[in-house]
Amino acid sequence: MKNECCVIAGIMISALLFAGCGIGQTESGNETESQQEHYLSAEEDEEVAVIREEFSETKPYPALAGFLTEYYQIPEDKLSETRYYYNYTDLNDDGTDELFVFVIGSYVEVDNGNPALILTVEGDSFTVLESFGGIHTPVTITEEKENGWHMIIYQEYGGGEDGFRICRYNPDGGYQTELSEVVGETEAVSGTQILSNNLIDDLDQERYLTLAPAQE
């Protein structure tokens, strides 16, 4: 189940304010010039980029936590302070969700962020499709696709290149090839912004999942 929060739109359609009041019509019921202009404005509004925010799943995922512990070789004494966040997202529109996972903690962090994985899931088994050394959240999955896979955008800083990393899928190498680039600004895009949690608030309010096994 996806943990969706809300939808952000660039412009609100003002037509709702005038619905049913009869403004902009002649006695014969014909549309006036001002009303026609208003309809044109509404059509333009439909083209505004829309981003849907999605918070990380909140349900503990013991099998995933165990996989991450082994994959990153995290010592037992660091498990309780290593957090993980995950969202389901269908990156290639094949009807099966991939798992986008973000791991945060002093043991795994690097200069340009914290690591992330894209995984396929079959039961309690996971296969790594992509391993990012360091990223910053949130992560935008765009509606636009490259080679059949949705593009991935996240902010990058602290590792030499500051800006927004645009990852375009390459069938010969995945998301981290020469098709990936860092830009100073991105054009407005539509899509879903996953891992939208405020990490500082989560930490302060102890609202997070850790890799430590559940206490029985």
PDB file of C-alpha atoms in Angstrom:
ATOM      1  CA  MET A   1       0.000   0.000   0.000  1.00  0.00           C
ATOM      2  CA  LYS A   2       1.363   3.395  -0.948  1.00  0.00           C
ATOM      3  CA  ASN A   3       1.435   6.007   1.774  1.00  0.00           C
ATOM      4  CA  GLU A   4       0.246   9.070  -0.154  1.00  0.00           C
ATOM      5  CA  CYS A   5       0.028  12.513   1.377  1.00  0.00           C
ATOM      6  CA  CYS A   6      -1.236  15.170  -1.006  1.00  0.00           C
ATOM      7  CA  VAL A   7      -1.025  16.722  -4.458  1.00  0.00           C
ATOM      8  CA  ILE A   8       0.815  19.967  -5.150  1.00  0.00           C
ATOM      9  CA  ALA A   9      -0.341  22.026  -8.151  1.00  0.00           C
ATOM     10  CA  GLY A  10       1.211  25.178  -9.496  1.00  0.00           C
ATOM     11  CA  ILE A  11      -2.023  27.129 -10.060  1.00  0.00           C
ATOM     12  CA  MET A  12      -5.581  26.737  -8.701  1.00  0.00           C
ATOM     13  CA  ILE A  13      -8.392  26.909 -11.237  1.00  0.00           C
ATOM     14  CA  SER A  14     -10.415  30.003 -10.491  1.00  0.00           C
ATOM     15  CA  ALA A  15     -13.453  28.837 -12.458  1.00  0.00           C
ATOM     16  CA  LEU A  16     -14.867  27.302  -9.284  1.00  0.00           C
ATOM     17  CA  LEU A  17     -15.431  30.779  -7.886  1.00  0.00           C
ATOM     18  CA  PHE A  18     -17.792  31.623 -10.702  1.00  0.00           C
ATOM     19  CA  ALA A  19     -19.658  28.350 -11.141  1.00  0.00           C
ATOM     20  CA  GLY A  20     -23.420  28.754 -11.452  1.00  0.00           C
ATOM     21  CA  CYS A  21     -23.479  32.541 -11.070  1.00  0.00           C
ATOM     22  CA  GLY A  22     -24.188  33.322 -14.745  1.00  0.00           C
ATOM     23  CA  ILE A  23     -21.364  35.852 -15.075  1.00  0.00           C
ATOM     24  CA  GLY A  24     -20.038  36.229 -18.616  1.00  0.00           C
ATOM     25  CA  GLN A  25     -23.223  35.305 -20.507  1.00  0.00           C
ATOM     26  CA  THR A  26     -25.516  37.415 -22.617  1.00  0.00           C
ATOM     27  CA  GLU A  27     -29.279  37.252 -22.264  1.00  0.00           C
ATOM     28  CA  SER A  28     -29.352  34.703 -25.075  1.00  0.00           C
ATOM     29  CA  GLY A  29     -26.963  32.453 -23.162  1.00  0.00           C
ATOM     30  CA  ASN A  30     -24.026  32.969 -25.518  1.00  0.00           C
ATOM     31  CA  GLU A  31     -20.516  33.125 -24.052  1.00  0.00           C
ATOM     32  CA  THR A  32     -18.925  36.554 -23.821  1.00  0.00           C
ATOM     33  CA  GLU A  33     -15.356  37.290 -24.889  1.00  0.00           C
ATOM     34  CA  SER A  34     -14.195  37.430 -21.253  1.00  0.00           C
ATOM     35  CA  GLN A  35     -15.632  33.967 -20.566  1.00  0.00           C
ATOM     36  CA  GLN A  36     -13.921  32.527 -23.619  1.00  0.00           C
ATOM     37  CA  GLU A  37     -10.633  33.960 -22.366  1.00  0.00           C
ATOM     38  CA  HIS A  38     -11.301  32.362 -18.989  1.00  0.00           C
ATOM     39  CA  TYR A  39     -11.793  28.950 -20.592  1.00  0.00           C
ATOM     40  CA  LEU A  40      -8.503  29.397 -22.422  1.00  0.00           C
ATOM     41  CA  SER A  41      -6.805  30.163 -19.115  1.00  0.00           C
ATOM     42  CA  ALA A  42      -8.266  26.991 -17.603  1.00  0.00           C
ATOM     43  CA  GLU A  43      -6.911  24.946 -20.510  1.00  0.00           C
ATOM     44  CA  GLU A  44      -3.465  26.382 -19.858  1.00  0.00           C
ATOM     45  CA  ASP A  45      -3.805  25.482 -16.177  1.00  0.00           C
ATOM     46  CA  GLU A  46      -4.226  21.835 -17.141  1.00  0.00           C
ATOM     47  CA  GLU A  47      -0.676  21.892 -18.509  1.00  0.00           C
ATOM     48  CA  VAL A  48       0.856  23.016 -15.206  1.00  0.00           C
ATOM     49  CA  ALA A  49       3.269  20.451 -13.750  1.00  0.00           C
ATOM     50  CA  VAL A  50       1.808  18.540 -10.811  1.00  0.00           C
ATOM     51  CA  ILE A  51       3.849  16.705  -8.184  1.00  0.00           C
ATOM     52  CA  ARG A  52       2.232  14.165  -5.870  1.00  0.00           C
ATOM     53  CA  GLU A  53       3.939  13.861  -2.465  1.00  0.00           C
ATOM     54  CA  GLU A  54       4.317  10.402  -0.991  1.00  0.00           C
ATOM     55  CA  PHE A  55       5.685   9.660   2.460  1.00  0.00           C
ATOM     56  CA  SER A  56       7.667   6.539   3.216  1.00  0.00           C
ATOM     57  CA  GLU A  57       5.792   3.414   4.257  1.00  0.00           C
ATOM     58  CA  THR A  58       5.449   3.152   8.031  1.00  0.00           C
ATOM     59  CA  LYS A  59       5.047  -0.611   8.404  1.00  0.00           C
ATOM     60  CA  PRO A  60       8.194  -2.398   9.641  1.00  0.00           C
ATOM     61  CA  TYR A  61       9.672  -4.685   6.996  1.00  0.00           C
ATOM     62  CA  PRO A  62      11.855  -7.225   8.866  1.00  0.00           C
ATOM     63  CA  ALA A  63      12.943  -9.092   5.730  1.00  0.00           C
ATOM     64  CA  LEU A  64      14.063  -5.846   4.128  1.00  0.00           C
ATOM     65  CA  ALA A  65      15.844  -4.731   7.299  1.00  0.00           C
ATOM     66  CA  GLY A  66      17.722  -8.025   7.397  1.00  0.00           C
ATOM     67  CA  PHE A  67      18.698  -7.699   3.742  1.00  0.00           C
ATOM     68  CA  LEU A  68      19.980  -4.146   4.247  1.00  0.00           C
ATOM     69  CA  THR A  69      21.972  -5.189   7.317  1.00  0.00           C
ATOM     70  CA  GLU A  70      23.740  -7.866   5.327  1.00  0.00           C
ATOM     71  CA  TYR A  71      24.124  -5.816   2.136  1.00  0.00           C
ATOM     72  CA  TYR A  72      25.810  -2.898   3.900  1.00  0.00           C
ATOM     73  CA  GLN A  73      27.563  -5.106   6.483  1.00  0.00           C
ATOM     74  CA  ILE A  74      26.292  -2.984   9.359  1.00  0.00           C
ATOM     75  CA  PRO A  75      27.645  -3.947  12.818  1.00  0.00           C
ATOM     76  CA  GLU A  76      25.150  -5.039  15.437  1.00  0.00           C
ATOM     77  CA  ASP A  77      25.862  -2.037  17.656  1.00  0.00           C
ATOM     78  CA  LYS A  78      24.897   0.325  14.780  1.00  0.00           C
ATOM     79  CA  LEU A  79      21.579  -1.288  13.845  1.00  0.00           C
ATOM     80  CA  SER A  80      19.411   0.695  16.266  1.00  0.00           C
ATOM     81  CA  GLU A  81      20.734   4.017  14.971  1.00  0.00           C
ATOM     82  CA  THR A  82      20.533   3.130  11.284  1.00  0.00           C
ATOM     83  CA  ARG A  83      17.175   4.101   9.818  1.00  0.00           C
ATOM     84  CA  TYR A  84      15.542   2.961   6.605  1.00  0.00           C
ATOM     85  CA  TYR A  85      12.779   4.426   4.481  1.00  0.00           C
ATOM     86  CA  TYR A  86      11.020   2.746   1.579  1.00  0.00           C
ATOM     87  CA  ASN A  87       8.380   3.355  -1.070  1.00  0.00           C
ATOM     88  CA  TYR A  88       6.782   1.193  -3.733  1.00  0.00           C
ATOM     89  CA  THR A  89       6.987   2.566  -7.267  1.00  0.00           C
ATOM     90  CA  ASP A  90       6.496   1.006 -10.698  1.00  0.00           C
ATOM     91  CA  LEU A  91       9.449   2.446 -12.586  1.00  0.00           C
ATOM     92  CA  ASN A  92       8.821   0.734 -15.917  1.00  0.00           C
ATOM     93  CA  ASP A  93       4.999   0.464 -15.862  1.00  0.00           C
ATOM     94  CA  ASP A  94       5.024  -3.319 -16.099  1.00  0.00           C
ATOM     95  CA  GLY A  95       2.398  -3.651 -13.368  1.00  0.00           C
ATOM     96  CA  THR A  96       4.902  -4.713 -10.687  1.00  0.00           C
ATOM     97  CA  ASP A  97       6.269  -2.251  -8.149  1.00  0.00           C
ATOM     98  CA  GLU A  98       9.943  -1.859  -7.512  1.00  0.00           C
ATOM     99  CA  LEU A  99      11.113  -0.940  -4.012  1.00  0.00           C
ATOM    100  CA  PHE A 100      13.021   2.322  -3.600  1.00  0.00           C
ATOM    101  CA  VAL A 101      14.932   2.180  -0.307  1.00  0.00           C
ATOM    102  CA  PHE A 102      16.901   4.910   1.470  1.00  0.00           C
ATOM    103  CA  VAL A 103      19.243   4.108   4.379  1.00  0.00           C
ATOM    104  CA  ILE A 104      20.469   6.783   6.766  1.00  0.00           C
ATOM    105  CA  GLY A 105      22.954   6.615   9.620  1.00  0.00           C
ATOM    106  CA  SER A 106      26.517   7.470  10.618  1.00  0.00           C
ATOM    107  CA  TYR A 107      27.838   4.088   9.518  1.00  0.00           C
ATOM    108  CA  VAL A 108      26.607   4.372   5.925  1.00  0.00           C
ATOM    109  CA  GLU A 109      26.633   8.103   5.215  1.00  0.00           C
ATOM    110  CA  VAL A 110      29.086   9.574   2.699  1.00  0.00           C
ATOM    111  CA  ASP A 111      30.033  13.110   1.699  1.00  0.00           C
ATOM    112  CA  ASN A 112      27.190  13.447  -0.801  1.00  0.00           C
ATOM    113  CA  GLY A 113      24.406  11.889   1.256  1.00  0.00           C
ATOM    114  CA  ASN A 114      23.241   8.432   2.230  1.00  0.00           C
ATOM    115  CA  PRO A 115      22.877   5.289   0.115  1.00  0.00           C
ATOM    116  CA  ALA A 116      19.781   4.119  -1.703  1.00  0.00           C
ATOM    117  CA  LEU A 117      18.737   0.976  -3.549  1.00  0.00           C
ATOM    118  CA  ILE A 118      16.200   0.043  -6.180  1.00  0.00           C
ATOM    119  CA  LEU A 119      15.085  -3.520  -5.541  1.00  0.00           C
ATOM    120  CA  THR A 120      12.823  -6.083  -7.109  1.00  0.00           C
ATOM    121  CA  VAL A 121      10.917  -8.202  -4.615  1.00  0.00           C
ATOM    122  CA  GLU A 122       9.835 -11.820  -4.765  1.00  0.00           C
ATOM    123  CA  GLY A 123       8.513 -13.030  -1.448  1.00  0.00           C
ATOM    124  CA  ASP A 124      11.252 -12.278   1.087  1.00  0.00           C
ATOM    125  CA  SER A 125      13.958 -12.241  -1.599  1.00  0.00           C
ATOM    126  CA  PHE A 126      15.406  -9.031  -3.000  1.00  0.00           C
ATOM    127  CA  THR A 127      17.416  -8.336  -6.141  1.00  0.00           C
ATOM    128  CA  VAL A 128      19.375  -5.104  -6.558  1.00  0.00           C
ATOM    129  CA  LEU A 129      18.539  -3.234  -9.758  1.00  0.00           C
ATOM    130  CA  GLU A 130      20.451  -0.096  -8.823  1.00  0.00           C
ATOM    131  CA  SER A 131      22.710   0.975  -5.961  1.00  0.00           C
ATOM    132  CA  PHE A 132      23.259   4.696  -5.332  1.00  0.00           C
ATOM    133  CA  GLY A 133      26.285   5.569  -3.218  1.00  0.00           C
ATOM    134  CA  GLY A 134      24.779   8.767  -1.832  1.00  0.00           C
ATOM    135  CA  ILE A 135      21.599  10.759  -2.470  1.00  0.00           C
ATOM    136  CA  HIS A 136      19.413  13.321  -0.721  1.00  0.00           C
ATOM    137  CA  THR A 137      15.664  12.964  -0.294  1.00  0.00           C
ATOM    138  CA  PRO A 138      12.978  13.557  -1.448  1.00  0.00           C
ATOM    139  CA  VAL A 139      13.239  11.767  -4.791  1.00  0.00           C
ATOM    140  CA  THR A 140      11.065  12.641  -7.769  1.00  0.00           C
ATOM    141  CA  ILE A 141       9.860   9.907 -10.115  1.00  0.00           C
ATOM    142  CA  THR A 142       8.783  11.776 -13.238  1.00  0.00           C
ATOM    143  CA  GLU A 143       5.868  10.938 -15.488  1.00  0.00           C
ATOM    144  CA  GLU A 144       8.272  11.266 -18.400  1.00  0.00           C
ATOM    145  CA  LYS A 145      10.185   8.128 -19.346  1.00  0.00           C
ATOM    146  CA  GLU A 146      13.493   7.347 -21.011  1.00  0.00           C
ATOM    147  CA  ASN A 147      13.886   3.987 -22.728  1.00  0.00           C
ATOM    148  CA  GLY A 148      10.707   2.757 -21.071  1.00  0.00           C
ATOM    149  CA  TRP A 149      11.644   3.717 -17.499  1.00  0.00           C
ATOM    150  CA  HIS A 150      10.588   6.797 -15.523  1.00  0.00           C
ATOM    151  CA  MET A 151      13.322   9.337 -14.850  1.00  0.00           C
ATOM    152  CA  ILE A 152      14.610   9.868 -11.295  1.00  0.00           C
ATOM    153  CA  ILE A 153      15.560  13.304  -9.937  1.00  0.00           C
ATOM    154  CA  TYR A 154      17.102  14.190  -6.583  1.00  0.00           C
ATOM    155  CA  GLN A 155      19.166  17.008  -5.125  1.00  0.00           C
ATOM    156  CA  GLU A 156      22.913  16.487  -5.029  1.00  0.00           C
ATOM    157  CA  TYR A 157      25.455  18.366  -2.940  1.00  0.00           C
ATOM    158  CA  GLY A 158      28.499  17.741  -0.782  1.00  0.00           C
ATOM    159  CA  GLY A 159      30.374  15.565  -3.266  1.00  0.00           C
ATOM    160  CA  GLY A 160      31.794  18.092  -5.703  1.00  0.00           C
ATOM    161  CA  GLU A 161      28.753  18.662  -7.927  1.00  0.00           C
ATOM    162  CA  ASP A 162      25.888  20.702  -6.509  1.00  0.00           C
ATOM    163  CA  GLY A 163      22.510  20.784  -8.194  1.00  0.00           C
ATOM    164  CA  PHE A 164      19.870  18.308  -9.261  1.00  0.00           C
ATOM    165  CA  ARG A 165      20.820  14.858 -10.505  1.00  0.00           C
ATOM    166  CA  ILE A 166      18.636  13.700 -13.407  1.00  0.00           C
ATOM    167  CA  CYS A 167      18.897   9.950 -13.905  1.00  0.00           C
ATOM    168  CA  ARG A 168      17.703   8.656 -17.263  1.00  0.00           C
ATOM    169  CA  TYR A 169      17.505   4.916 -17.750  1.00  0.00           C
ATOM    170  CA  ASN A 170      20.030   3.277 -20.054  1.00  0.00           C
ATOM    171  CA  PRO A 171      19.263  -0.352 -21.043  1.00  0.00           C
ATOM    172  CA  ASP A 172      23.012  -1.044 -21.067  1.00  0.00           C
ATOM    173  CA  GLY A 173      23.743   0.241 -17.570  1.00  0.00           C
ATOM    174  CA  GLY A 174      20.698   1.337 -15.618  1.00  0.00           C
ATOM    175  CA  TYR A 175      20.252   4.783 -14.098  1.00  0.00           C
ATOM    176  CA  GLN A 176      23.910   5.668 -13.482  1.00  0.00           C
ATOM    177  CA  THR A 177      25.473   6.063 -16.906  1.00  0.00           C
ATOM    178  CA  GLU A 178      26.438   8.915 -19.214  1.00  0.00           C
ATOM    179  CA  LEU A 179      22.715   9.672 -19.500  1.00  0.00           C
ATOM    180  CA  SER A 180      22.785  10.860 -15.882  1.00  0.00           C
ATOM    181  CA  GLU A 181      23.619  14.534 -15.388  1.00  0.00           C
ATOM    182  CA  VAL A 182      23.677  17.288 -12.763  1.00  0.00           C
ATOM    183  CA  VAL A 183      21.937  20.560 -13.610  1.00  0.00           C
ATOM    184  CA  GLY A 184      21.635  23.797 -11.682  1.00  0.00           C
ATOM    185  CA  GLU A 185      17.873  23.993 -12.124  1.00  0.00           C
ATOM    186  CA  THR A 186      15.263  21.606 -13.447  1.00  0.00           C
ATOM    187  CA  GLU A 187      12.324  22.360 -15.679  1.00  0.00           C
ATOM    188  CA  ALA A 188       8.890  21.896 -14.152  1.00  0.00           C
ATOM    189  CA  VAL A 189       7.926  18.233 -14.338  1.00  0.00           C
ATOM    190  CA  SER A 190       4.967  16.142 -13.269  1.00  0.00           C
ATOM    191  CA  GLY A 191       5.406  13.021 -11.222  1.00  0.00           C
ATOM    192  CA  THR A 192       5.533  11.564  -7.741  1.00  0.00           C
ATOM    193  CA  GLN A 193       7.861  12.815  -5.030  1.00  0.00           C
ATOM    194  CA  ILE A 194       8.643   9.765  -2.892  1.00  0.00           C
ATOM    195  CA  LEU A 195      10.463   9.658   0.445  1.00  0.00           C
ATOM    196  CA  SER A 196       8.973  13.062   1.242  1.00  0.00           C
ATOM    197  CA  ASN A 197       9.454  12.706   4.989  1.00  0.00           C
ATOM    198  CA  ASN A 198      11.092  15.476   7.001  1.00  0.00           C
ATOM    199  CA  LEU A 199      14.050  13.469   8.303  1.00  0.00           C
ATOM    200  CA  ILE A 200      14.855  15.892  11.131  1.00  0.00           C
ATOM    201  CA  ASP A 201      11.266  15.913  12.421  1.00  0.00           C
ATOM    202  CA  ASP A 202      11.148  12.125  12.171  1.00  0.00           C
ATOM    203  CA  LEU A 203      14.282  11.864  14.279  1.00  0.00           C
ATOM    204  CA  ASP A 204      13.065  14.354  16.883  1.00  0.00           C
ATOM    205  CA  GLN A 205       9.709  12.585  17.206  1.00  0.00           C
ATOM    206  CA  GLU A 206      11.190   9.073  16.974  1.00  0.00           C
ATOM    207  CA  ARG A 207       8.976   8.435  13.959  1.00  0.00           C
ATOM    208  CA  TYR A 208      11.107   6.069  11.922  1.00  0.00           C
ATOM    209  CA  LEU A 209      12.116   2.458  11.286  1.00  0.00           C
ATOM    210  CA  THR A 210      15.511   1.066  12.253  1.00  0.00           C
ATOM    211  CA  LEU A 211      17.429  -2.018  11.213  1.00  0.00           C
ATOM    212  CA  ALA A 212      17.425  -3.371  14.744  1.00  0.00           C
ATOM    213  CA  PRO A 213      15.409  -6.618  15.058  1.00  0.00           C
ATOM    214  CA  ALA A 214      12.104  -6.240  16.899  1.00  0.00           C
ATOM    215  CA  GLN A 215      12.272  -7.059  20.563  1.00  0.00           C
ATOM    216  CA  GLU A 216      10.154 -10.072  21.529  1.00  0.00           C
TER     217      GLU A 216
END
